[in-house]
XYZ file of C-alpha atoms in Angstrom:
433
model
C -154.616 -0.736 -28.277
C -156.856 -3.409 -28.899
C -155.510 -4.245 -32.085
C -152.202 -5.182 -30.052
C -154.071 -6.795 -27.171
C -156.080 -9.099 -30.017
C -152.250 -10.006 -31.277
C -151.085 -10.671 -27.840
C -153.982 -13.212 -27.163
C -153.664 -14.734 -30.711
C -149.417 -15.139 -29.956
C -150.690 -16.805 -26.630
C -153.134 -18.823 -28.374
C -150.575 -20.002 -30.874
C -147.860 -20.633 -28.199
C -149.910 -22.602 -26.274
C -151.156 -24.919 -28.869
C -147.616 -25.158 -30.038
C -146.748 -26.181 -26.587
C -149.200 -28.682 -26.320
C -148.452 -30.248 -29.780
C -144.680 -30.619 -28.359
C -145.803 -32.174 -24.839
C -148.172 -34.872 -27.269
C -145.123 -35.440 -28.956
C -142.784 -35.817 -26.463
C -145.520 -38.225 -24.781
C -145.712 -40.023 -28.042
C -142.001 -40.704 -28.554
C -141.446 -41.614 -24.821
C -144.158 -44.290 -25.058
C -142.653 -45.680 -28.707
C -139.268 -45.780 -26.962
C -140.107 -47.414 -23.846
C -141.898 -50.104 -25.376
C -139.516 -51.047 -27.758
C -137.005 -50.973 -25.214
C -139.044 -53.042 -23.164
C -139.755 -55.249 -26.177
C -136.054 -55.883 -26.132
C -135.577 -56.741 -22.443
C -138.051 -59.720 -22.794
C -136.680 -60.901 -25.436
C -136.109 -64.763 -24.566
C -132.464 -64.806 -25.672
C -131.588 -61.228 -23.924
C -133.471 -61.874 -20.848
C -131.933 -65.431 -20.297
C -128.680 -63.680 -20.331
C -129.614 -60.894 -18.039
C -131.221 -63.383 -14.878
C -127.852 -65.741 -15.923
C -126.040 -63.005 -14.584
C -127.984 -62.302 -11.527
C -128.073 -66.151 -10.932
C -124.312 -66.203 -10.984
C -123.579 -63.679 -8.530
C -126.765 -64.495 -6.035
C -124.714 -68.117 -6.161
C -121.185 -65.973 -5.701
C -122.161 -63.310 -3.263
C -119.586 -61.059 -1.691
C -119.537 -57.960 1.350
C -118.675 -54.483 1.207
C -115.287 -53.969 -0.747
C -114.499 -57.794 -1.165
C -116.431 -57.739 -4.549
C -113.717 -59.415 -6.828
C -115.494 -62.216 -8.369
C -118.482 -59.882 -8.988
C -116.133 -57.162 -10.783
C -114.448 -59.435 -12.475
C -117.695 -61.255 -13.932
C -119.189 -57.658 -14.552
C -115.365 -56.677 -16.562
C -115.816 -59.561 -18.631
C -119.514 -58.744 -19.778
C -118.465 -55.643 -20.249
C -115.354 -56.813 -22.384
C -118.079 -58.545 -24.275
C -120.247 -55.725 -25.109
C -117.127 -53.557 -26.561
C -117.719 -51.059 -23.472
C -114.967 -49.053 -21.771
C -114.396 -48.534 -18.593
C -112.007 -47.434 -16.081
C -110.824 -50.130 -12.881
C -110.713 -49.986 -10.116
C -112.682 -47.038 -8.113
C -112.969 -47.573 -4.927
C -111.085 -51.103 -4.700
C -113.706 -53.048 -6.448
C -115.907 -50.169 -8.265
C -115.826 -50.295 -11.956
C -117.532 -46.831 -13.992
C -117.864 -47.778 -17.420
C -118.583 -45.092 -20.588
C -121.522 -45.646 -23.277
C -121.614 -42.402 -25.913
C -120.043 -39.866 -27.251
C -118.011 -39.144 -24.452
C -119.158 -35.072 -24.273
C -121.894 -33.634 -22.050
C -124.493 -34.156 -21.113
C -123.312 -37.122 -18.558
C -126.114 -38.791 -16.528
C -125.110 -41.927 -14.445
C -127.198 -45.029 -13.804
C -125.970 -46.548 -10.885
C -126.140 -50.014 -9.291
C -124.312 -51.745 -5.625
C -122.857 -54.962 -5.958
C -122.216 -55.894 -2.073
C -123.819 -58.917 -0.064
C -125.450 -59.013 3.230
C -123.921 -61.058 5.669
C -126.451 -63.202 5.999
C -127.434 -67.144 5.372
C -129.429 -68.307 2.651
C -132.513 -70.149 3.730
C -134.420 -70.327 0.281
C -134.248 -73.908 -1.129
C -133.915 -73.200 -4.569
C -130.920 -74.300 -7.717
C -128.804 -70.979 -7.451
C -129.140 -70.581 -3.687
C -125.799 -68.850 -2.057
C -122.477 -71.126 -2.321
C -120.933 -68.625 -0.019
C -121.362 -70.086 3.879
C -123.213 -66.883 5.740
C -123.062 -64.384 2.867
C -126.187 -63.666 0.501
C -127.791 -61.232 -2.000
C -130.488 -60.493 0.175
C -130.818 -56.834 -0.524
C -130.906 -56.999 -4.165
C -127.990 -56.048 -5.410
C -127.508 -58.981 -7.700
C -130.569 -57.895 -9.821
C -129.541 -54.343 -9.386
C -126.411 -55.369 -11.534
C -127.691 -57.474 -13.760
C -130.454 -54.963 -14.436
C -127.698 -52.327 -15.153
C -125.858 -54.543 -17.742
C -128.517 -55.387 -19.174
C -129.180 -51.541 -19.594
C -125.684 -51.595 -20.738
C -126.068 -53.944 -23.966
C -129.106 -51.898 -24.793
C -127.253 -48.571 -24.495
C -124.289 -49.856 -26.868
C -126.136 -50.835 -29.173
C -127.905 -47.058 -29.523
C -124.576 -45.434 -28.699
C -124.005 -44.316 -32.303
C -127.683 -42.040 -31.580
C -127.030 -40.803 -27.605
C -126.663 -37.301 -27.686
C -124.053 -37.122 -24.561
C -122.620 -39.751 -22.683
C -124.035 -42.380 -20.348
C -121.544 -43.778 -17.532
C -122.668 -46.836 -15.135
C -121.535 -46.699 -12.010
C -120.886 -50.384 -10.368
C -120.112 -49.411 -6.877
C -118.960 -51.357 -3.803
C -119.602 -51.286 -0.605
C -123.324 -49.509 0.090
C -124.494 -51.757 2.986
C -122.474 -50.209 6.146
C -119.236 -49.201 4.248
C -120.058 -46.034 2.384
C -119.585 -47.422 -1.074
C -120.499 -44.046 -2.785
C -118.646 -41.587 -0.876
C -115.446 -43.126 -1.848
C -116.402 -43.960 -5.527
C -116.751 -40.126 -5.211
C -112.975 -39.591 -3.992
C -111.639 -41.036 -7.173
C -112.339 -37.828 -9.642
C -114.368 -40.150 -12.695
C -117.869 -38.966 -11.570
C -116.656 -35.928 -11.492
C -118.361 -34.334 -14.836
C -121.881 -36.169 -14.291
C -124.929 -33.883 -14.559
C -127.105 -36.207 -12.881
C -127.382 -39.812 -11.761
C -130.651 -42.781 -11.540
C -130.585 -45.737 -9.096
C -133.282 -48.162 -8.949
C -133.888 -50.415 -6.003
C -136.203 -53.550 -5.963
C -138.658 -53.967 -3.160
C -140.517 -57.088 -2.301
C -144.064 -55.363 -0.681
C -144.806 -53.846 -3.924
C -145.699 -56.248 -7.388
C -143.998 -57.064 -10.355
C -144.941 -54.168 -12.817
C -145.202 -51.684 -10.004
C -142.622 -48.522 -9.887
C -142.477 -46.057 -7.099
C -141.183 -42.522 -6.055
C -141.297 -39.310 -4.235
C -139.602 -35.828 -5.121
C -137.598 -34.296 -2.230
C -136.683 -35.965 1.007
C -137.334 -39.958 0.526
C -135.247 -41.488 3.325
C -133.748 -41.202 6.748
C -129.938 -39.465 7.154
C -128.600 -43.283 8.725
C -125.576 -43.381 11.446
C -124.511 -46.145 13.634
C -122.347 -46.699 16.809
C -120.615 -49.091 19.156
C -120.003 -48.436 22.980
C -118.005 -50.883 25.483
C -118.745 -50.358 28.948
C -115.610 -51.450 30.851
C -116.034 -52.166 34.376
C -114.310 -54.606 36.757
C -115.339 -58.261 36.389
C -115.046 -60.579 39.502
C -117.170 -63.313 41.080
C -121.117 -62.807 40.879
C -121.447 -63.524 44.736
C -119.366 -60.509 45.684
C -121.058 -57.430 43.331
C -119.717 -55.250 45.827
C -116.255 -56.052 45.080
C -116.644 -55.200 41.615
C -118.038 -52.568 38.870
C -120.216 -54.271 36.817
C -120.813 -53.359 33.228
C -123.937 -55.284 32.430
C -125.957 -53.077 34.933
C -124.543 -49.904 33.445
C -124.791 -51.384 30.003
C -128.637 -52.133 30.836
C -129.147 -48.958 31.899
C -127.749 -46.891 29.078
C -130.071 -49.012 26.968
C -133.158 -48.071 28.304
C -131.935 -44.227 28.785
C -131.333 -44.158 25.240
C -134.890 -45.046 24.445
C -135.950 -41.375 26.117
C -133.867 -39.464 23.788
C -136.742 -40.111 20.969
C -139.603 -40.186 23.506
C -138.825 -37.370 25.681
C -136.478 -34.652 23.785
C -137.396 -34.699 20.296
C -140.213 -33.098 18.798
C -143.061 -36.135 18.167
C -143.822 -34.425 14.874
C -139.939 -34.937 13.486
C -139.230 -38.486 12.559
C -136.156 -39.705 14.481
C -134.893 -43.196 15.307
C -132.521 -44.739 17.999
C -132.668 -48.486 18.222
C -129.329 -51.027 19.831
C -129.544 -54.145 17.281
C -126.886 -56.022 19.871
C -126.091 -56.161 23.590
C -123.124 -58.822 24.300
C -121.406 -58.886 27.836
C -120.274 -62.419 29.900
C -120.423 -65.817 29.363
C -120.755 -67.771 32.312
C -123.965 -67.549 35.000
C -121.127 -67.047 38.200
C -118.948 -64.234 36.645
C -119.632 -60.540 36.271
C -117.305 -59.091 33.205
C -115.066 -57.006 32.819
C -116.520 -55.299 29.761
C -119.836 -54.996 27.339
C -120.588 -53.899 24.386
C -124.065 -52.927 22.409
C -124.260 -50.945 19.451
C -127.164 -49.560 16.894
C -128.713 -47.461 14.543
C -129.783 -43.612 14.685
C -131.637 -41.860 11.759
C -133.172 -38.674 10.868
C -134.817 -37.073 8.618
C -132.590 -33.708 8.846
C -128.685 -32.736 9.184
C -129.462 -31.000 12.508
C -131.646 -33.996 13.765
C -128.714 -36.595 12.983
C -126.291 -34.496 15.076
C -128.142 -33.833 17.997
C -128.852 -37.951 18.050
C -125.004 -38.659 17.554
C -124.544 -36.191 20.891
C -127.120 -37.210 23.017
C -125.831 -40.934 22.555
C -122.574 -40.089 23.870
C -123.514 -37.994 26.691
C -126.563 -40.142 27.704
C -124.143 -43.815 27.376
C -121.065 -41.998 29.243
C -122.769 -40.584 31.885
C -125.218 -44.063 32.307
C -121.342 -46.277 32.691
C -120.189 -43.045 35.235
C -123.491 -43.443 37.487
C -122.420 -47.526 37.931
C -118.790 -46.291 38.567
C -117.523 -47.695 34.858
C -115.893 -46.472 31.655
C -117.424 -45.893 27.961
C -116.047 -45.180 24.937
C -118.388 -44.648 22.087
C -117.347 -45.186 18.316
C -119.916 -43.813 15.150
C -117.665 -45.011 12.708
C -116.423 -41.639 11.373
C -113.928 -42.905 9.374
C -116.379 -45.489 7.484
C -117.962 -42.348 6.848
C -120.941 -42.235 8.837
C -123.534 -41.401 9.086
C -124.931 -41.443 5.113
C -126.885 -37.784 4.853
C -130.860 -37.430 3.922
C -131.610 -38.742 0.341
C -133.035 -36.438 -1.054
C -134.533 -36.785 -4.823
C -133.680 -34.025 -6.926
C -137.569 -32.939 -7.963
C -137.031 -31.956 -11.350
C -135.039 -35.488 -12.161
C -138.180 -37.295 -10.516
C -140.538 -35.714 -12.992
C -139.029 -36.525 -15.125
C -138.308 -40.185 -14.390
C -141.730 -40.215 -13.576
C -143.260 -39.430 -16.977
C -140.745 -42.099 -18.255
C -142.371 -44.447 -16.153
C -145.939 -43.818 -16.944
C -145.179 -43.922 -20.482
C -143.254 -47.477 -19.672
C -145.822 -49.121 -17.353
C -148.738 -46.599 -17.356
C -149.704 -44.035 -14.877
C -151.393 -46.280 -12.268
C -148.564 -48.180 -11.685
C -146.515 -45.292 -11.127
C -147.081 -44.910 -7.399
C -146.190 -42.274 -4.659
C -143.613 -43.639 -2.344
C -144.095 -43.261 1.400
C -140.964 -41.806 3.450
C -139.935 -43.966 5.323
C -136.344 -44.081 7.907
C -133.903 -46.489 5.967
C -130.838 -44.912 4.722
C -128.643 -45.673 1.610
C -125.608 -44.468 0.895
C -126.832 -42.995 -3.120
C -127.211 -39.631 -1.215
C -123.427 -39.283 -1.136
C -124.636 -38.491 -4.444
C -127.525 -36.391 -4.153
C -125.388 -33.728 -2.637
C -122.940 -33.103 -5.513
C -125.228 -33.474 -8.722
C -129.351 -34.316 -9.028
C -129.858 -37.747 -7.659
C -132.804 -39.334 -7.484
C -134.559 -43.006 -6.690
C -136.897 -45.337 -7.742
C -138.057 -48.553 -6.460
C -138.877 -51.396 -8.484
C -141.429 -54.222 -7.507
C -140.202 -57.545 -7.528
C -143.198 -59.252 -5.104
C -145.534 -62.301 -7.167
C -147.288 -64.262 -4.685
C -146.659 -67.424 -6.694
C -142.771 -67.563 -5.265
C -142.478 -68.544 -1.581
C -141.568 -67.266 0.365
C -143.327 -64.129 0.620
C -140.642 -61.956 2.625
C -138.857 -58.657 2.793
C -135.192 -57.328 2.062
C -132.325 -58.171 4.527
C -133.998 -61.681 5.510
C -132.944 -65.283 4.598
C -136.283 -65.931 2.848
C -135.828 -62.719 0.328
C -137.005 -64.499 -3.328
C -137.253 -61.763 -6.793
C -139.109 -62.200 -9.611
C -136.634 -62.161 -12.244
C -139.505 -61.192 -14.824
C -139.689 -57.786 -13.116
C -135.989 -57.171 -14.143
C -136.720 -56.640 -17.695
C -139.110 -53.565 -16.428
C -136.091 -52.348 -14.899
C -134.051 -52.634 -17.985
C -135.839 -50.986 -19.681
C -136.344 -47.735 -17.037
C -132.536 -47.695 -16.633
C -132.168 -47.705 -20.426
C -135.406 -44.949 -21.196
C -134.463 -42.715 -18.710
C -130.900 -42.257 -19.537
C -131.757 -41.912 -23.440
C -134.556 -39.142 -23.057
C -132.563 -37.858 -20.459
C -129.717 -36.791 -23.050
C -132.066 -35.629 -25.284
C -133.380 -33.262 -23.091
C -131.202 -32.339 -20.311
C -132.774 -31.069 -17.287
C -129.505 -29.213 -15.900
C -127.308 -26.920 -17.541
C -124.044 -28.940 -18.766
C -120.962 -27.159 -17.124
């Protein structure tokens, strides 16, 4: 007996050391790829091609499903590079194929829509485009993904599986990735990597969480219709704007007064537009908004509440409202959720790639994006990329006119795209069906 119990703790002993050896390694070869991959991002003539790119669509930018010139200029690189790809998914979306063309599959993935939006930053490759500008990102996000692109291709001879990037339309408000889903391509992917730059955290900087990571995102539109007439006689009409008003400020007790404070929910109206003249109640008004959650149940309950609460607001003032949540778009996007096993992953890829103390823990916080489409057909998960130096002014956040990037960050990204795909294949983290 304690001949076999001395055997059992020298197996364990063995195993264990064995184990350890092959974690070391692993380590090891994660931080010899990642730096040479990064080596190869900043190289001066690779990485004046990849912000060339960027450059040329930030100066070109285009909204959800009107992303021609952007395909087209992402075809043509891809033309260069000898990569296949099929055209067009989803009107504009192009998934192109880097491998051997067997599983594994993982996907890196990267939006190429605008914001509708005017430029205000003063600099050589400002916006061309009157109203329209990359002030989400998305430009670097694509450039960052080619640039992954000519890394992968030239290692596609060594990828044990297959690597497809996903160039997808339409993610701010249109639903981009639920109908690049529709078209059958992504079918056989295992699992899929996005990252996203951010301007509050510095160039160098990576962040995550595993699990939930951001808000389940819907929006609506109500008109009020009442009867419009002259503003000396309210009692010879219905008028809207009261109702409209009033709905408004009801809506703002749904969060305060009916859902739990510890669940994170979120109803805001972004627009109220009714009349034009000081004299003349109108006929009709319309507001619309946002409402988020951080559960399925939460963002249905929300999507109710703002019917009933804005119908039964117009009935009290004697008008009409009809409600639209843009169902067909579709909305709302679900939870993101990161698959945890894919963010441990990712995660050790990033330590290795720009050490462990720049590897922070994301905070969850209620935007939406439409990558969760994603999440709930293979693992999905997100990263965020800082892009903030305080030497570029201005100093502000995504979706405003004064958004700057700094392009050296994009290399980092580069290189993630590219390290996590390729270590990814080599050890797959899901069976391959």
């Amino acid at each position: 007996m304690m001949g076999f119990m001395l055997f059992g703790f020298l197996l364990l002993s063995i195993l264990s050391q064995s184990w350890a050896l092959e974690a070391t390694a692993t380590e090891s070869e994660l931080e010899l790829l990642t730096r040479e991959l990064l080596q190869s991002a900043k190289e001066p003539e690779f990485f004046e091609w990849m912000i060339g790119v960027r450059r040329r669509i930030h100066q070109y930018p285009e909204t959800g499903f009107e992303e021609y010139r952007t395909s087209q200029l992402i075809r043509s690189e891809l033309d260069s590079l000898g990569i296949k790809y099929t055209w067009p998914v989803a009107k504009t979306g192009i998934v192109a194929s880097i491998g051997s063309g067997s599983k594994p599959v993982f996907a890196l993935r990267a939006d190429m829509d605008a914001l509708p939006i005017q430029e205000q930053v003063e600099w050589e490759f400002k916006s061309k485009i009157d109203g329209k500008m990359h002030a989400c990102g998305h430009d670097a996000h694509v450039a960052m993904l080619l640039g992954a692109a000519k890394i992968l291709q030239s290692r596609r001879n060594v990828l044990k599986g297959t690597v497809k990037l996903v160039f997808q339309p339409g993610e701010e408000g249109y639903a981009g990735a639920y109908h690049m889903l529709q078209h059958g391509i992504l079918d056989d992917i295992d699992a899929i990597f996005f990252i996203h730059v951010v301007a509050d955290l510095p160039t160098g900087v990576i962040s995550s969480r595993p699990g939930q990571m951001l808000a389940g995102s819907g929006r609506f539109s109500a008109t009020i219709t009442g009867k419009g007439g002259h503003a000396a006689a309210p009692h010879k009409n219905r008028d809207p704007i009261i109702a409209a008003a009033s709905a408004v400020l009801a809506l703002q007790q749904i969060v305060s007064r009916e859902i739990d404070p510890l669940e994170a929910t979120v109803v805001t109206v972004g627009y109220l537009e009714g009349g034009k003249a000081f004299n003349v109640i109108p006929e009709s008004v319309k507001f619309g908004g946002t409402y988020r959650s951080l559960s399925p149940e939460g963002l249905i309950y929300l999507k109710e509440r703002i019917k009933e609460v804005t119908e039964l607001q117009a009935l009290v003032h004697r008008c009409n409202a009809t409600l639209d949540f843009k169902e067909e778009t579709p909305l709302p996007y679900p939870v993101m959720i990161n698959d945890e096993a894919l963010y441990r992953h990712i995660k050790k890829v990033g330590d290795a790639l720009v050490g462990e103390p720049n590897v922070h823990f994301f905070p969850m916080i209620m935007g939406g994006e439409d990558f969760s489409f994603y999440s709930q057909h293979f693992a999905a998960t997100i990263f965020v990329l800082g892009v903030k130096n305080e030497t570029l002014k201005p100093d502000r956040p995504l979706h405003t006119p004064y958004f700057v990037i700094d392009e050296e960050a994009l290399s980092i990204g580069v290189a993630l795209n590219a390290a996590v795909a390729i270590s990814y294949l080599d050890r797959p983290l899901v069976e391959s069906h």
